[in-house]
Coordinates of N, CA, C and O in Angstrom, one line a residue:
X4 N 18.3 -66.1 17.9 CA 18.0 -65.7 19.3 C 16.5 -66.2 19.6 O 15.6 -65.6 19.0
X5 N 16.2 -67.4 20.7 CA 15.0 -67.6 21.1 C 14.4 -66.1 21.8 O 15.1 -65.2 22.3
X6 N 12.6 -66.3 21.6 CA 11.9 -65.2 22.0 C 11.9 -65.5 23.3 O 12.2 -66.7 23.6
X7 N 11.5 -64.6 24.1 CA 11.1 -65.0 25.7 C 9.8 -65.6 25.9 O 9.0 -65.1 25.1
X8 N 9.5 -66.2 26.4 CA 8.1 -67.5 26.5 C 6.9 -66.4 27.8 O 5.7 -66.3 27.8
X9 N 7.9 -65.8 28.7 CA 6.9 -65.0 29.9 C 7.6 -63.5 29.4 O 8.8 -63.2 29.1
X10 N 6.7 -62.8 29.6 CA 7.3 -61.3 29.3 C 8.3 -60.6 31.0 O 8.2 -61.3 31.9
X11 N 8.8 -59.7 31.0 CA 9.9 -59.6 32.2 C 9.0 -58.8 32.9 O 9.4 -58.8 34.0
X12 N 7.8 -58.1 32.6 CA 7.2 -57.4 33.7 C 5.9 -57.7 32.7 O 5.7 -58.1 31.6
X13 N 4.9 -57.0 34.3 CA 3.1 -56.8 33.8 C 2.8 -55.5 33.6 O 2.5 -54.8 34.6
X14 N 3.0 -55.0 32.0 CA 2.9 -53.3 32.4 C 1.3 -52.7 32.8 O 1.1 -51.5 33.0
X15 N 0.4 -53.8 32.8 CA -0.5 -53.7 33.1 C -0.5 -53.3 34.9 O -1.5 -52.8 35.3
X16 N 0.4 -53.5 35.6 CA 0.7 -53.0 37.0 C 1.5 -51.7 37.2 O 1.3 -51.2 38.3
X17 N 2.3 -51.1 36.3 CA 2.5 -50.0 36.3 C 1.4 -48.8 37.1 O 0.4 -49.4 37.1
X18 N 1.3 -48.2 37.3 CA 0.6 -46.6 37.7 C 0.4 -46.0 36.7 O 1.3 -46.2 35.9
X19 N -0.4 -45.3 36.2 CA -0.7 -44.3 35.2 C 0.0 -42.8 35.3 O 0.4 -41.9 34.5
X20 N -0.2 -43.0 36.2 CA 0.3 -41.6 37.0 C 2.4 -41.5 37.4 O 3.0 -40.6 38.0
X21 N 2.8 -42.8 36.8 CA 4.1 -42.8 37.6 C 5.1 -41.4 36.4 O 5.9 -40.6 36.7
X22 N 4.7 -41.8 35.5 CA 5.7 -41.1 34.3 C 4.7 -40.1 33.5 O 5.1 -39.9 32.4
X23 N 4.1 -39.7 33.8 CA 3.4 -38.9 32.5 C 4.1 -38.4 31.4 O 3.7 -38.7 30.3
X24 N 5.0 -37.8 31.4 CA 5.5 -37.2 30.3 C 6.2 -38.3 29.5 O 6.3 -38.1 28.3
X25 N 6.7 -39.3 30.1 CA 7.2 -40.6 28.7 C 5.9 -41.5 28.1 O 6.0 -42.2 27.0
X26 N 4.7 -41.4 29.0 CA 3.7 -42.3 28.3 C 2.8 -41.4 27.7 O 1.7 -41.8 27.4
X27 N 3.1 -40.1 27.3 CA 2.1 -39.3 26.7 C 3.4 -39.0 25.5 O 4.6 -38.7 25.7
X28 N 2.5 -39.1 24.3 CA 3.2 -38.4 22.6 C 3.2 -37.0 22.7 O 2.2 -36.3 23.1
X29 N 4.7 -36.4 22.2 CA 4.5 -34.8 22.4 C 5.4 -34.6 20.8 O 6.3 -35.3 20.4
X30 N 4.8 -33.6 20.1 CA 4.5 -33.4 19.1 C 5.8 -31.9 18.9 O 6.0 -31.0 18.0
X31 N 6.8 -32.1 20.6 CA 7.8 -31.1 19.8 C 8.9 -31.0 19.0 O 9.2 -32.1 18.5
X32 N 9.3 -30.3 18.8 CA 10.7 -30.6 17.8 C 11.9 -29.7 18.7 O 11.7 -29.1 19.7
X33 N 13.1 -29.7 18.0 CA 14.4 -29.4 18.9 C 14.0 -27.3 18.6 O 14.3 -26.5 19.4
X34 N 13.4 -27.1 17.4 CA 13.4 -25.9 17.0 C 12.5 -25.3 17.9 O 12.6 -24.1 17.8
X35 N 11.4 -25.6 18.9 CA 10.6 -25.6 19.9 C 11.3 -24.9 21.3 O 10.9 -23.9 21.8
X36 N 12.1 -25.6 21.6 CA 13.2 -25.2 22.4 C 14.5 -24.5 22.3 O 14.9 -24.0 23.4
X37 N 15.0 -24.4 21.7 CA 16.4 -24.1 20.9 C 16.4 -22.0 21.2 O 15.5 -21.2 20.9
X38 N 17.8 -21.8 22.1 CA 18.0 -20.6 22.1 C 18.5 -19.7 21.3 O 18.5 -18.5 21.5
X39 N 19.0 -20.4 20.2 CA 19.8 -19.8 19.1 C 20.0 -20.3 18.2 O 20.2 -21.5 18.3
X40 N 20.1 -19.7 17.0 CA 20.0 -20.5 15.6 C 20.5 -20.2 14.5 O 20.7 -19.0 14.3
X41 N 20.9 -20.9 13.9 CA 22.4 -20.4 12.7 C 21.6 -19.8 11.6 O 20.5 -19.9 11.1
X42 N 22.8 -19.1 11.3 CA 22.4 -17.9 10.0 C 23.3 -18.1 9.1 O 24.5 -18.3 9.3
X43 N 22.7 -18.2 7.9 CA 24.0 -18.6 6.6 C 24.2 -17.4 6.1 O 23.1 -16.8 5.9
X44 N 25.2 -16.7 5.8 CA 25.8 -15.3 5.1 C 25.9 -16.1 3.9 O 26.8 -16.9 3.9
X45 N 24.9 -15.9 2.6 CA 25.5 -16.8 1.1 C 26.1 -16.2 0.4 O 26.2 -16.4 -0.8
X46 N 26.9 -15.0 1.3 CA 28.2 -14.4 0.1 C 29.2 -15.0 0.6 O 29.9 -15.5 -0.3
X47 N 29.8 -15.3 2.1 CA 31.0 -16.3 2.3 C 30.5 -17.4 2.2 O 31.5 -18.2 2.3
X48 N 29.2 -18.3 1.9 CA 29.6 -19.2 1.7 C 29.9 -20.1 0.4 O 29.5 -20.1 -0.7
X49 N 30.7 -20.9 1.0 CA 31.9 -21.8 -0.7 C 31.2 -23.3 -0.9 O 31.6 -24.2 -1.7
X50 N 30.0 -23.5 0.0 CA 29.4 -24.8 0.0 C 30.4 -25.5 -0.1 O 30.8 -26.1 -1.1
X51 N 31.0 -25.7 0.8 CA 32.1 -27.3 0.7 C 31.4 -28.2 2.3 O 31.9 -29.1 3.0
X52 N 30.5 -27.6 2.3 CA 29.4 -29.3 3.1 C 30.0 -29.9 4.7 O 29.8 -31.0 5.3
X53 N 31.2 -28.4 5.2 CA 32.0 -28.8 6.7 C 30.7 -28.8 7.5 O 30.6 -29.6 8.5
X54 N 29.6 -28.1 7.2 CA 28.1 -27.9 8.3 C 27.8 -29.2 8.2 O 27.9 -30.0 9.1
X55 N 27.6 -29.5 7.0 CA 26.4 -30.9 6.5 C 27.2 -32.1 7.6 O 26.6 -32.5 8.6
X56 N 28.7 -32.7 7.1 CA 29.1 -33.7 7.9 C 29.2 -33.4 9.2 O 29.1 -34.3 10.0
X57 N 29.3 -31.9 9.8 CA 29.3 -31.9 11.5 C 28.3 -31.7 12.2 O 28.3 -31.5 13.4
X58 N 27.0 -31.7 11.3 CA 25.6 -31.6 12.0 C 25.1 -32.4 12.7 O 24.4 -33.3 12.1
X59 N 25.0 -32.6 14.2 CA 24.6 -34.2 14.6 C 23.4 -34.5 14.4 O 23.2 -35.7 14.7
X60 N 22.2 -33.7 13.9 CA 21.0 -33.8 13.8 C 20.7 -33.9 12.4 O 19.6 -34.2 12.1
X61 N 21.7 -33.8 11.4 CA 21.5 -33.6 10.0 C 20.4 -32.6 9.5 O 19.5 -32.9 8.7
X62 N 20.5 -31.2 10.2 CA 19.6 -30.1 9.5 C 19.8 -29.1 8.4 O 19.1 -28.2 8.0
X63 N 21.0 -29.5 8.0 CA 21.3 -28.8 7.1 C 21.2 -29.4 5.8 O 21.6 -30.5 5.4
X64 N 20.5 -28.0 4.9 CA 20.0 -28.7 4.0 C 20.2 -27.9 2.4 O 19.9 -26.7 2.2
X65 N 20.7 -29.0 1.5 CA 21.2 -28.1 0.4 C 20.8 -27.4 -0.6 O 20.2 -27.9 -1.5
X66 N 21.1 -26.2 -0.7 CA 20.2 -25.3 -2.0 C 21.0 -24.6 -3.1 O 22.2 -24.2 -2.7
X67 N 20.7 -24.4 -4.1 CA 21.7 -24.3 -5.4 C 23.0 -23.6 -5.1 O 23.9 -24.1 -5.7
X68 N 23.2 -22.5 -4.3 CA 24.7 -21.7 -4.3 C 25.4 -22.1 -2.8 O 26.7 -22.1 -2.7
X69 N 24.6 -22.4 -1.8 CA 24.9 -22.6 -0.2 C 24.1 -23.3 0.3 O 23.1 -23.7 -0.4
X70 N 24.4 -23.6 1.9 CA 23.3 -25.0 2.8 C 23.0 -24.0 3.7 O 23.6 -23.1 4.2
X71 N 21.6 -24.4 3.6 CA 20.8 -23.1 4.7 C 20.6 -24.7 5.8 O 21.0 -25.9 5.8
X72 N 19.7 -23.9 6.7 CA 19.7 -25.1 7.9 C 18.0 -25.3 8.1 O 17.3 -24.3 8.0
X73 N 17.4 -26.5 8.4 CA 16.0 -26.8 8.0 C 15.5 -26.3 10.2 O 15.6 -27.2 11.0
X74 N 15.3 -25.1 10.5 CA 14.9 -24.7 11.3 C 14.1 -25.5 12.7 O 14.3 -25.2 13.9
X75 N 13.2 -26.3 12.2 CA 12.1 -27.5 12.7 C 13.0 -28.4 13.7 O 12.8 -29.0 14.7
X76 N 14.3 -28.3 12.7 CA 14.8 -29.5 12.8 C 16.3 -29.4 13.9 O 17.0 -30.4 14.3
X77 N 16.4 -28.1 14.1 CA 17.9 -27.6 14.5 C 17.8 -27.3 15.9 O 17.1 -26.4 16.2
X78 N 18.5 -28.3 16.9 CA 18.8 -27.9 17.9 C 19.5 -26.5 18.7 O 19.3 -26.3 19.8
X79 N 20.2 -25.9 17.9 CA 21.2 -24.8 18.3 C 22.4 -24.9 19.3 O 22.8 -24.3 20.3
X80 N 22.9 -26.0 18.3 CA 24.4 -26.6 19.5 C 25.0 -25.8 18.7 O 26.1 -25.7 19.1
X81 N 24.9 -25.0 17.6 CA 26.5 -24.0 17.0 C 28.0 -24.8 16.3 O 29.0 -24.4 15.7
X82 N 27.4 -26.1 16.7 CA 28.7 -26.6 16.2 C 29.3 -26.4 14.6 O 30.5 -26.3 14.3
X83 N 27.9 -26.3 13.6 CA 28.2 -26.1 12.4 C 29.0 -24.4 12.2 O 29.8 -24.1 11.3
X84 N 28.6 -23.7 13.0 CA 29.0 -22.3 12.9 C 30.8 -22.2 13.3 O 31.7 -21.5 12.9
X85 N 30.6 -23.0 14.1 CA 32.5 -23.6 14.8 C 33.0 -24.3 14.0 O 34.2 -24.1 13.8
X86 N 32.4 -25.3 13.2 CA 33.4 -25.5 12.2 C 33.3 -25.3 10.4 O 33.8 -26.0 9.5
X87 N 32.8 -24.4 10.2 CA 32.6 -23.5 9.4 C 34.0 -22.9 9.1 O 34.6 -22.3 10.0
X88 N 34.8 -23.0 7.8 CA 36.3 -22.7 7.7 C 35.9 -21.4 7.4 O 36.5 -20.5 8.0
X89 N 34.4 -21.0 6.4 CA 34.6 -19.5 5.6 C 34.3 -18.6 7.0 O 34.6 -17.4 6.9
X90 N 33.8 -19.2 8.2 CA 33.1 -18.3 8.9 C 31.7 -17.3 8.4 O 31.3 -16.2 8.6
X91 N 31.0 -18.7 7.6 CA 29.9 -18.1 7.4 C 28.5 -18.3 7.5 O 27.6 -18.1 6.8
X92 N 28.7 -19.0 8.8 CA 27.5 -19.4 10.1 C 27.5 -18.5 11.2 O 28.6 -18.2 11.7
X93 N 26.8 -18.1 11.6 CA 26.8 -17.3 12.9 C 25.4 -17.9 14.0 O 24.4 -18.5 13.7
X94 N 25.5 -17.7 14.7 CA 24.4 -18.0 15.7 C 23.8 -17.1 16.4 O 24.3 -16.8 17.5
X95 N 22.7 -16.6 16.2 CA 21.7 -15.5 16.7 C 20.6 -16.2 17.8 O 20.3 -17.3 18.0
X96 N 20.3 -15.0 18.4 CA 19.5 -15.4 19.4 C 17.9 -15.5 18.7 O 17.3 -14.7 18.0
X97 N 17.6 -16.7 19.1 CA 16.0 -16.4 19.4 C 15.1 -15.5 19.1 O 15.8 -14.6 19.7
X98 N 14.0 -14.7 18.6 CA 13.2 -13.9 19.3 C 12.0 -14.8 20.0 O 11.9 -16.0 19.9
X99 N 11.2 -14.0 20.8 CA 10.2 -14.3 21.6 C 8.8 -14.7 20.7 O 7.8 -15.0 21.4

């Protein structure tokens, strides 16, 4: 693939002021936001890893008896708790 010889725009004409929030670095994570958040019960769980492959964020994280979930990192879509066979994910709310 040839490089482009003229670039497609002058971002040097851009506004400073047009986007603030995409040209400024923000330092949050999904766990920052997130209304709810999964709880491992490690007496039903049988560790057979249905959380780990259905995590789309990959926050679940493995520890010698069960997979607890890396918090920082967890959105709170629930999906691991839905497909959980032991039913031994739950999803709690938040505190303040």
């Amino acid at each position: 693939m040839k490089k482009q010889a003229v670039p497609l725009f002058d971002a040097g004409a851009i506004p400073k002021t047009l986007c603030p929030i995409a040209t400024e670095y923000s330092r949050m994570l999904p766990g920052d936001w997130r209304s709810l958040r999964p709880v491992v019960d490690r007496r039903k769980c049988v560790k057979c890893a249905v959380c780990w492959l259905y995590c789309p964020v990959q926050c679940v994280v493995e520890r010698a008896g069960w997979f607890d979930m890396n918090l920082a990192t967890c959105k709170g879509c629930g999906i691991c708790a839905r497909e959980c066979p032991q039913r031994a994910i739950s999803m709690v709310a938040e505190e303040e």
